[in-house]
Coordinates of C-alpha atoms in Angstrom, one line a residue:
M184 CA 227.9 132.1 102.6
R185 CA 230.1 130.7 99.6
P186 CA 232.9 129.2 102.0
L187 CA 230.2 127.3 104.0
I188 CA 228.6 125.9 100.8
L189 CA 232.1 124.7 99.6
L190 CA 232.9 123.2 103.1
L191 CA 229.5 121.3 102.9
S192 CA 230.0 120.2 99.4
A193 CA 233.4 118.7 100.2
S194 CA 232.1 117.2 103.4
A195 CA 229.1 115.5 101.2
I196 CA 231.7 114.2 98.8
L197 CA 233.9 112.5 101.5
H198 CA 230.7 111.1 103.1
L199 CA 229.4 109.7 99.8
I200 CA 233.1 107.8 99.7
W201 CA 232.6 106.4 102.9
V202 CA 229.1 105.4 102.2
M203 CA 230.4 103.3 99.3
A204 CA 233.3 102.0 101.2
I205 CA 231.8 100.8 104.4
P206 CA 230.5 97.3 104.6
M207 CA 227.7 96.6 107.3
V208 CA 229.9 94.2 108.9
K209 CA 232.2 97.0 109.9
A210 CA 229.5 99.6 110.8
P211 CA 229.0 99.1 114.6
D212 CA 225.2 97.7 115.0
E213 CA 224.1 98.9 111.8
F214 CA 222.5 95.5 111.2
A215 CA 220.2 96.4 114.2
H216 CA 219.8 100.0 113.0
Y217 CA 218.9 98.6 109.6
W218 CA 216.2 96.2 111.0
M219 CA 214.3 99.1 112.7
I220 CA 214.7 101.4 109.5
D221 CA 213.5 98.6 107.3
F222 CA 210.6 97.7 109.4
M223 CA 209.4 101.2 109.6
V224 CA 209.8 101.9 105.9
S225 CA 208.0 98.6 104.9
H226 CA 205.2 98.8 107.6
A227 CA 204.7 102.6 108.4
R228 CA 204.7 101.9 112.2
L229 CA 206.8 100.6 115.1
P230 CA 207.2 97.0 115.8
Y231 CA 205.3 95.1 118.5
A232 CA 206.8 92.9 121.0
A233 CA 206.5 89.5 119.1
E234 CA 207.8 91.0 116.0
V235 CA 211.0 92.3 118.0
H236 CA 211.2 88.8 119.8
D237 CA 211.0 87.1 116.4
G238 CA 213.5 89.3 115.0
G239 CA 216.1 87.9 116.7
A240 CA 219.7 89.8 117.2
S241 CA 218.8 92.2 114.4
A242 CA 215.7 93.6 116.5
V243 CA 217.5 94.2 119.5
Y244 CA 216.9 98.1 119.3
G245 CA 213.0 97.2 118.5
S246 CA 211.9 98.6 122.2
M247 CA 213.8 101.6 122.0
P248 CA 212.7 105.1 120.7
A249 CA 212.9 105.0 117.2
M250 CA 212.1 108.7 115.8
G251 CA 215.9 109.2 115.3
Y252 CA 215.5 107.0 112.3
L253 CA 213.0 109.4 110.6
P254 CA 215.9 110.9 108.4
H255 CA 216.5 107.3 107.2
V256 CA 213.2 106.1 106.7
A257 CA 212.4 109.4 104.7
W258 CA 215.2 108.3 102.3
G259 CA 213.8 104.8 102.4
W260 CA 210.3 105.9 101.3
L261 CA 211.7 107.9 98.6
S262 CA 213.5 105.0 97.3
R263 CA 210.1 103.3 97.0
L264 CA 209.0 106.1 94.7
V265 CA 212.1 105.4 92.3
D266 CA 211.8 102.4 90.2
H267 CA 214.2 99.7 91.7
G268 CA 215.5 98.8 88.3
A269 CA 217.0 102.4 87.9
Q270 CA 218.5 103.0 91.5
L271 CA 222.1 103.5 91.2
M272 CA 222.5 102.8 94.9
D273 CA 221.4 99.7 97.0
F274 CA 218.7 100.4 99.6
T275 CA 221.1 99.3 102.6
R276 CA 223.5 102.2 101.2
W277 CA 220.9 104.6 100.1
I278 CA 219.2 105.0 103.6
R279 CA 222.8 105.8 104.9
L280 CA 222.1 109.3 103.1
G281 CA 219.7 110.0 106.2
S282 CA 223.1 110.1 108.4
V283 CA 224.8 112.2 105.8
V284 CA 222.3 114.8 105.8
C285 CA 222.3 115.0 109.6
G286 CA 226.0 115.3 109.4
L287 CA 225.8 118.3 107.1
I288 CA 223.3 120.0 109.4
T289 CA 225.7 119.6 112.3
I290 CA 228.4 121.1 110.3
A291 CA 226.3 124.0 109.4
C292 CA 225.4 124.5 113.1
A293 CA 229.1 124.4 114.0
H294 CA 229.7 127.2 111.5
Y295 CA 227.0 129.4 113.0
L296 CA 228.2 128.8 116.7
G297 CA 231.8 129.3 115.4
Q298 CA 230.9 133.0 114.0
K299 CA 229.3 133.6 117.1
L300 CA 231.5 132.2 119.8
F301 CA 234.7 133.6 118.2
P302 CA 234.0 137.3 117.0
P303 CA 236.6 139.7 116.2
P304 CA 239.1 140.3 117.7
Y305 CA 239.5 136.4 117.3
H306 CA 241.4 135.4 114.2
P307 CA 239.1 134.4 111.3
L308 CA 241.0 131.0 111.2
I309 CA 239.7 130.4 114.7
R310 CA 236.1 131.5 113.8
W311 CA 236.2 128.7 110.9
A312 CA 238.1 126.1 113.0
L313 CA 235.0 124.8 114.8
P314 CA 233.2 123.8 111.7
L315 CA 236.2 122.7 110.0
A316 CA 237.2 120.6 113.2
V317 CA 233.7 118.9 113.0
A318 CA 234.0 118.4 109.3
L319 CA 237.4 116.8 109.5
H320 CA 236.7 114.7 112.6
P321 CA 237.3 111.0 111.6
Q322 CA 234.9 109.4 113.9
F323 CA 232.3 111.8 113.1
N324 CA 232.6 111.2 109.4
Y325 CA 232.4 107.5 110.0
V326 CA 229.2 107.6 112.1
T327 CA 227.6 109.8 109.6
A328 CA 228.3 107.7 106.8
Y329 CA 226.4 104.6 107.8
A330 CA 222.6 104.1 109.0
N331 CA 222.3 104.8 112.8
N332 CA 220.5 107.2 115.3
D333 CA 223.7 108.6 116.8
A334 CA 224.1 111.1 113.6
S335 CA 220.5 112.4 114.2
T336 CA 221.0 112.7 117.9
A337 CA 224.0 114.8 117.3
C338 CA 222.1 116.8 114.7
I339 CA 219.1 117.6 116.8
S340 CA 221.5 118.4 120.1
A341 CA 223.4 120.8 117.6
I342 CA 220.0 122.4 116.5
I343 CA 219.1 122.9 120.3
A344 CA 222.4 124.7 120.8
V345 CA 221.7 127.1 118.2
L346 CA 218.1 127.8 119.7
I347 CA 219.7 128.0 123.2
Y348 CA 222.2 130.7 121.7
K349 CA 219.3 132.7 119.9
I350 CA 217.4 132.7 123.2
L351 CA 220.4 133.9 125.2
K352 CA 221.3 136.8 122.7
A353 CA 218.1 138.0 121.4
G354 CA 215.6 136.8 124.3
I355 CA 212.7 134.5 124.9
S356 CA 209.8 134.6 122.3
A357 CA 207.0 132.5 121.4
S358 CA 208.4 131.3 118.2
R359 CA 211.8 130.3 119.7
S360 CA 210.0 128.3 122.7
L361 CA 208.0 126.6 120.0
C362 CA 211.1 125.6 118.1
L363 CA 212.9 124.5 121.3
G364 CA 210.0 122.6 122.5
L365 CA 209.7 120.8 119.1
A366 CA 213.5 120.0 119.2
V367 CA 213.4 118.7 122.7
G368 CA 210.5 116.6 122.0
Y369 CA 212.2 115.1 119.0
L370 CA 215.4 114.5 121.0
L371 CA 213.4 112.6 123.7
L372 CA 212.3 110.2 120.8
S373 CA 215.8 109.8 119.3
K374 CA 218.3 108.2 121.5
F375 CA 219.1 108.3 125.4
S376 CA 222.7 109.5 124.9
G377 CA 221.2 113.0 123.8
Y378 CA 219.3 113.2 127.2
C379 CA 222.4 114.8 128.8
I380 CA 221.4 117.9 126.8
L381 CA 218.2 118.3 128.8
P382 CA 219.6 119.1 132.3
A383 CA 221.9 121.4 130.7
V384 CA 218.8 123.4 129.0
A385 CA 217.2 123.4 132.4
M386 CA 220.0 125.0 134.1
V387 CA 220.2 127.7 131.4
F388 CA 216.4 128.7 132.2
A389 CA 217.1 128.5 135.9
I390 CA 219.9 131.0 135.5
L391 CA 217.8 133.1 133.4
Y392 CA 214.9 133.2 135.9
W393 CA 217.3 134.0 138.6
Q394 CA 218.9 136.9 136.5
E395 CA 215.5 138.0 135.4
A396 CA 214.2 138.0 139.3
R397 CA 217.5 139.7 140.4
D398 CA 217.3 142.5 138.0
Q399 CA 213.6 143.0 138.5
A400 CA 214.1 143.6 142.3
A401 CA 217.2 145.9 141.7
R402 CA 214.6 148.1 139.5
H403 CA 212.0 147.6 142.2
D404 CA 209.8 146.2 139.6
T405 CA 206.9 144.1 141.0
D406 CA 205.2 143.4 137.5
Q407 CA 204.3 139.6 138.0
P408 CA 203.9 138.6 134.4
R409 CA 207.2 140.0 133.6
R410 CA 208.7 138.3 136.4
F411 CA 207.7 134.9 135.5
K412 CA 208.2 135.3 131.8
T413 CA 211.1 132.7 131.7
I414 CA 209.4 130.2 133.9
T415 CA 206.3 130.6 131.7
H416 CA 208.2 129.7 128.5
A417 CA 210.0 126.8 130.2
I418 CA 206.5 125.4 131.1
L419 CA 205.6 126.0 127.5
I420 CA 208.8 124.3 126.2
T421 CA 208.2 121.5 128.6
A422 CA 204.5 120.9 127.6
I423 CA 205.1 120.9 123.9
A424 CA 208.1 118.3 124.2
G425 CA 206.0 116.2 126.4
S426 CA 203.0 116.5 124.0
I427 CA 204.9 115.0 121.1
S428 CA 206.9 112.5 122.8
V429 CA 205.0 111.0 125.8
W430 CA 202.8 108.8 123.2
C431 CA 206.1 106.6 122.6
F432 CA 206.6 105.9 126.2
L433 CA 203.0 105.2 127.0
R434 CA 203.1 102.8 124.0
N435 CA 206.4 101.2 125.2
G436 CA 204.7 100.6 128.5
D437 CA 201.6 99.0 127.0
V438 CA 203.6 96.8 124.3
F439 CA 206.6 95.9 126.3
D440 CA 204.8 94.9 129.7
G441 CA 205.4 98.1 131.6
D442 CA 208.8 98.8 130.0
F443 CA 208.2 102.6 129.4
L444 CA 211.9 103.2 128.3
G445 CA 212.4 100.0 126.5
T446 CA 215.8 99.5 127.9
R447 CA 214.8 96.6 130.1
T448 CA 213.4 94.7 127.2
M449 CA 216.5 95.6 125.2
V450 CA 219.0 94.2 127.9
A451 CA 216.9 91.0 128.1
H452 CA 216.7 90.4 124.4
W453 CA 220.3 91.0 124.1
A454 CA 221.0 88.7 127.0
E455 CA 218.8 85.7 125.7
I456 CA 220.6 85.9 122.2
Y457 CA 224.1 86.0 123.6
H458 CA 223.8 84.0 126.9
K459 CA 224.6 86.9 129.0
D460 CA 223.5 87.8 132.5
P461 CA 220.6 90.5 132.0
T462 CA 221.3 91.9 135.8
A463 CA 225.1 92.2 135.5
T464 CA 226.3 95.6 136.6
Q465 CA 229.6 97.1 137.5
S466 CA 230.5 99.6 140.3
L467 CA 231.6 102.9 139.6
A468 CA 235.0 102.4 140.8
H469 CA 235.5 99.4 138.3
V470 CA 234.5 101.4 135.6
L471 CA 236.6 104.5 136.5
K472 CA 239.7 102.1 137.2
E473 CA 239.2 100.1 133.9
R474 CA 241.9 101.3 131.5
T475 CA 240.7 99.4 128.6
W476 CA 237.3 101.5 129.0
W477 CA 239.1 104.7 129.1
Q478 CA 241.3 103.7 126.1
L479 CA 238.2 102.4 124.0
W480 CA 236.0 105.6 124.4
F481 CA 239.0 108.1 123.8
N482 CA 240.4 106.4 120.6
S483 CA 236.8 105.8 119.1
F484 CA 236.0 109.4 119.8
Y485 CA 239.1 110.6 117.8
G486 CA 238.6 107.5 115.4
C487 CA 238.5 103.7 115.5
F488 CA 236.5 102.2 113.1
G489 CA 234.8 98.8 112.6
Y490 CA 233.9 97.1 116.0
L491 CA 237.0 99.0 117.4
D492 CA 239.2 96.5 115.4
M493 CA 240.4 99.3 112.8
P494 CA 242.4 101.6 114.7
L495 CA 244.4 104.6 113.2
P496 CA 248.2 104.9 113.9
N497 CA 248.8 105.2 117.6
F498 CA 250.7 108.5 117.2
L499 CA 247.4 110.2 116.1
Y500 CA 245.9 109.4 119.4
Q501 CA 248.5 110.5 121.3
S502 CA 248.8 113.8 119.6
F503 CA 245.0 114.4 120.1
L504 CA 245.5 113.8 123.7
G505 CA 248.6 116.3 123.6
M506 CA 246.0 118.8 122.1
I507 CA 243.5 118.3 124.7
I508 CA 246.2 118.8 127.5
L509 CA 247.5 121.9 126.0
S510 CA 244.0 123.4 125.7
T511 CA 243.0 122.6 129.1
G512 CA 246.3 124.0 130.5
A513 CA 245.7 127.0 128.8
L514 CA 242.1 127.2 130.3
C515 CA 243.2 126.7 133.6
L516 CA 246.2 129.3 133.4
K517 CA 243.9 131.9 132.0
G518 CA 240.5 130.8 133.5
Q519 CA 239.7 134.1 135.0
E520 CA 239.6 135.9 131.6
K521 CA 235.8 136.9 130.9
E522 CA 234.4 137.0 127.3
E523 CA 231.1 137.3 125.9
N524 CA 228.5 134.3 126.0
Q525 CA 229.6 133.1 129.5
L526 CA 226.2 131.4 130.0
F527 CA 226.4 129.6 126.7
W528 CA 229.9 128.4 127.4
L529 CA 228.4 127.2 130.9
Y530 CA 225.9 125.5 129.0
M531 CA 228.4 123.6 126.9
G532 CA 230.6 122.8 129.7
A533 CA 227.7 121.3 131.7
A534 CA 226.4 119.4 128.6
I535 CA 229.9 117.6 128.1
I536 CA 230.0 116.7 131.9
L537 CA 226.6 115.2 132.0
N538 CA 227.2 113.4 128.7
F539 CA 230.5 111.7 130.1
A540 CA 228.5 111.0 133.4
A541 CA 225.8 109.4 131.3
M542 CA 228.3 107.2 129.4
V543 CA 229.8 105.9 132.8
Y544 CA 226.4 105.1 134.0
A545 CA 225.7 103.1 130.9
Q546 CA 228.7 101.3 131.4
M547 CA 227.9 100.6 135.0
Q548 CA 224.2 99.3 134.0
N549 CA 225.4 97.4 131.1
L550 CA 223.6 99.7 128.5
G551 CA 226.6 100.5 126.5
G552 CA 230.5 100.3 126.4
G553 CA 233.1 102.6 125.8
Q554 CA 232.1 104.2 122.6
G555 CA 233.2 107.7 121.6
R556 CA 230.0 108.4 119.4
Y557 CA 227.9 108.4 122.6
L558 CA 229.7 111.9 123.1
F559 CA 228.4 113.1 119.8
P560 CA 225.5 115.1 121.4
C561 CA 228.4 117.2 122.5
E562 CA 230.3 117.0 119.4
I563 CA 230.4 120.8 118.8
F564 CA 230.8 121.7 122.5
V565 CA 233.9 119.4 122.8
F566 CA 235.6 121.1 119.8
A567 CA 234.6 124.6 121.0
W568 CA 236.0 124.2 124.4
M569 CA 239.4 123.0 122.9
L570 CA 239.4 125.9 120.5
R571 CA 238.7 128.2 123.3
G572 CA 241.7 126.9 125.3
L573 CA 244.1 127.1 122.2
S574 CA 242.7 130.5 121.3
R575 CA 244.3 131.7 124.8
L576 CA 247.8 130.6 123.9
P577 CA 250.1 133.9 123.6
G578 CA 250.7 135.5 120.4
K579 CA 250.8 133.4 117.2
T580 CA 251.0 130.2 119.1
A581 CA 247.1 130.3 119.2
L582 CA 247.1 130.1 115.2
V583 CA 249.9 127.6 115.1
A584 CA 248.1 125.3 118.0
T585 CA 244.7 125.8 116.0
C586 CA 246.3 124.8 112.7
A587 CA 248.0 121.8 114.4
L588 CA 244.6 120.6 115.7
L589 CA 243.1 120.9 112.2
A590 CA 246.1 119.1 110.6
L591 CA 245.7 116.4 113.2
L592 CA 242.2 115.9 112.3
T593 CA 242.9 116.1 108.7
A594 CA 245.8 113.5 108.8
G595 CA 243.3 111.0 110.6
T596 CA 240.5 111.4 108.0
V597 CA 242.9 110.9 105.1
C598 CA 244.5 108.0 106.9
A599 CA 240.8 106.4 107.5
T600 CA 239.8 107.2 103.8
V601 CA 242.9 105.4 102.4
M602 CA 242.4 102.4 104.9
L603 CA 238.7 102.0 104.3
V604 CA 239.0 102.4 100.4
S605 CA 242.0 100.0 100.3
S606 CA 240.3 97.5 102.4
F607 CA 236.8 97.4 101.0
G608 CA 236.9 99.3 97.7
L609 CA 234.0 101.4 96.5
S610 CA 230.6 100.0 95.9
L611 CA 227.1 100.8 95.3
A612 CA 225.8 97.3 95.6
R613 CA 224.4 95.8 99.0
S614 CA 226.5 96.6 102.0
Y615 CA 226.1 93.1 103.3

């Protein structure tokens, strides 16, 4: 427990430095996230269509599910309880602490899963490499240091992963189903990039049901309640998630003229302000062949700041790509090796594939560009799979490669910290 507390403390200090360094003009879309948070703090409700329209460019997210901002709204309400004259930090930076807390919870979840996914005889360094990789990831630190709903979506996805692991190891129970239903419901209200988790969760329950039916048939057990235990809990989870989230989409349909998801309103609002074609789309082939798109999302997953105009040294990206190739090669060469938690590994792999497919679809539909932070619902999963591959390298090579990955992430974070502080300094005053 003490090493984890030290890791979280060090990560919190790093985040606070970045909170003080990043100006809003270099925090992607924070002006729009800030508008939503400030509105919810001031009015204790969601905006109506006229308010979104009058808000201009800053209100472009006004029709989208907004509960991902609750951590920031909570910090905003807390600031209202403090005498403004005594505040040490401006409101625009204060609400960023909501993202910081989400980031720390994600790291704690990574620590839990790292201990479970890499038990002995794995080297302790490999077990600790998963939370360290998340804590040292430059882009993750950046996104969790300014106000946005990507941080909260990554956080709730990590919590769902922990719950899925517990269900797979300890079995389904009413309490776990309740927690998972609440978590899935909150994910539905956060950000669409996290929806890639939902089919992966459904896949896990489908496989569990199939295994339950197969094992029961092998035992010639005809007890129907036991046979349908998994599907019953799946229905319970769906009912809980739906009951706490459906109101948002029904409200959207009423407030935004039948736009239940809010995406149509967002695109039309954005197109009106920036004089773009709201119906513009791209073909799948065009997206997949667009080299710039691949480069942007890959670089901005490792770490590319501002509006992708503050890159790190190029060799860092090349080295990170090399680590991915090395890990993938080791997985392919030793893919036949079996180990514990196979279904959970399948869950993580499916979520990554679905997350990437959703990024491609968003680009095709003009809903989002090549942004690495859209992969953050699978932040832990990406590094878990990388470490799984590196751990299969022969002998001490596995430890050397793991250390190299952590050193690469550390180098990126150090470079980014120096760049941000030297460019913008440290300030507790207004971020814009």
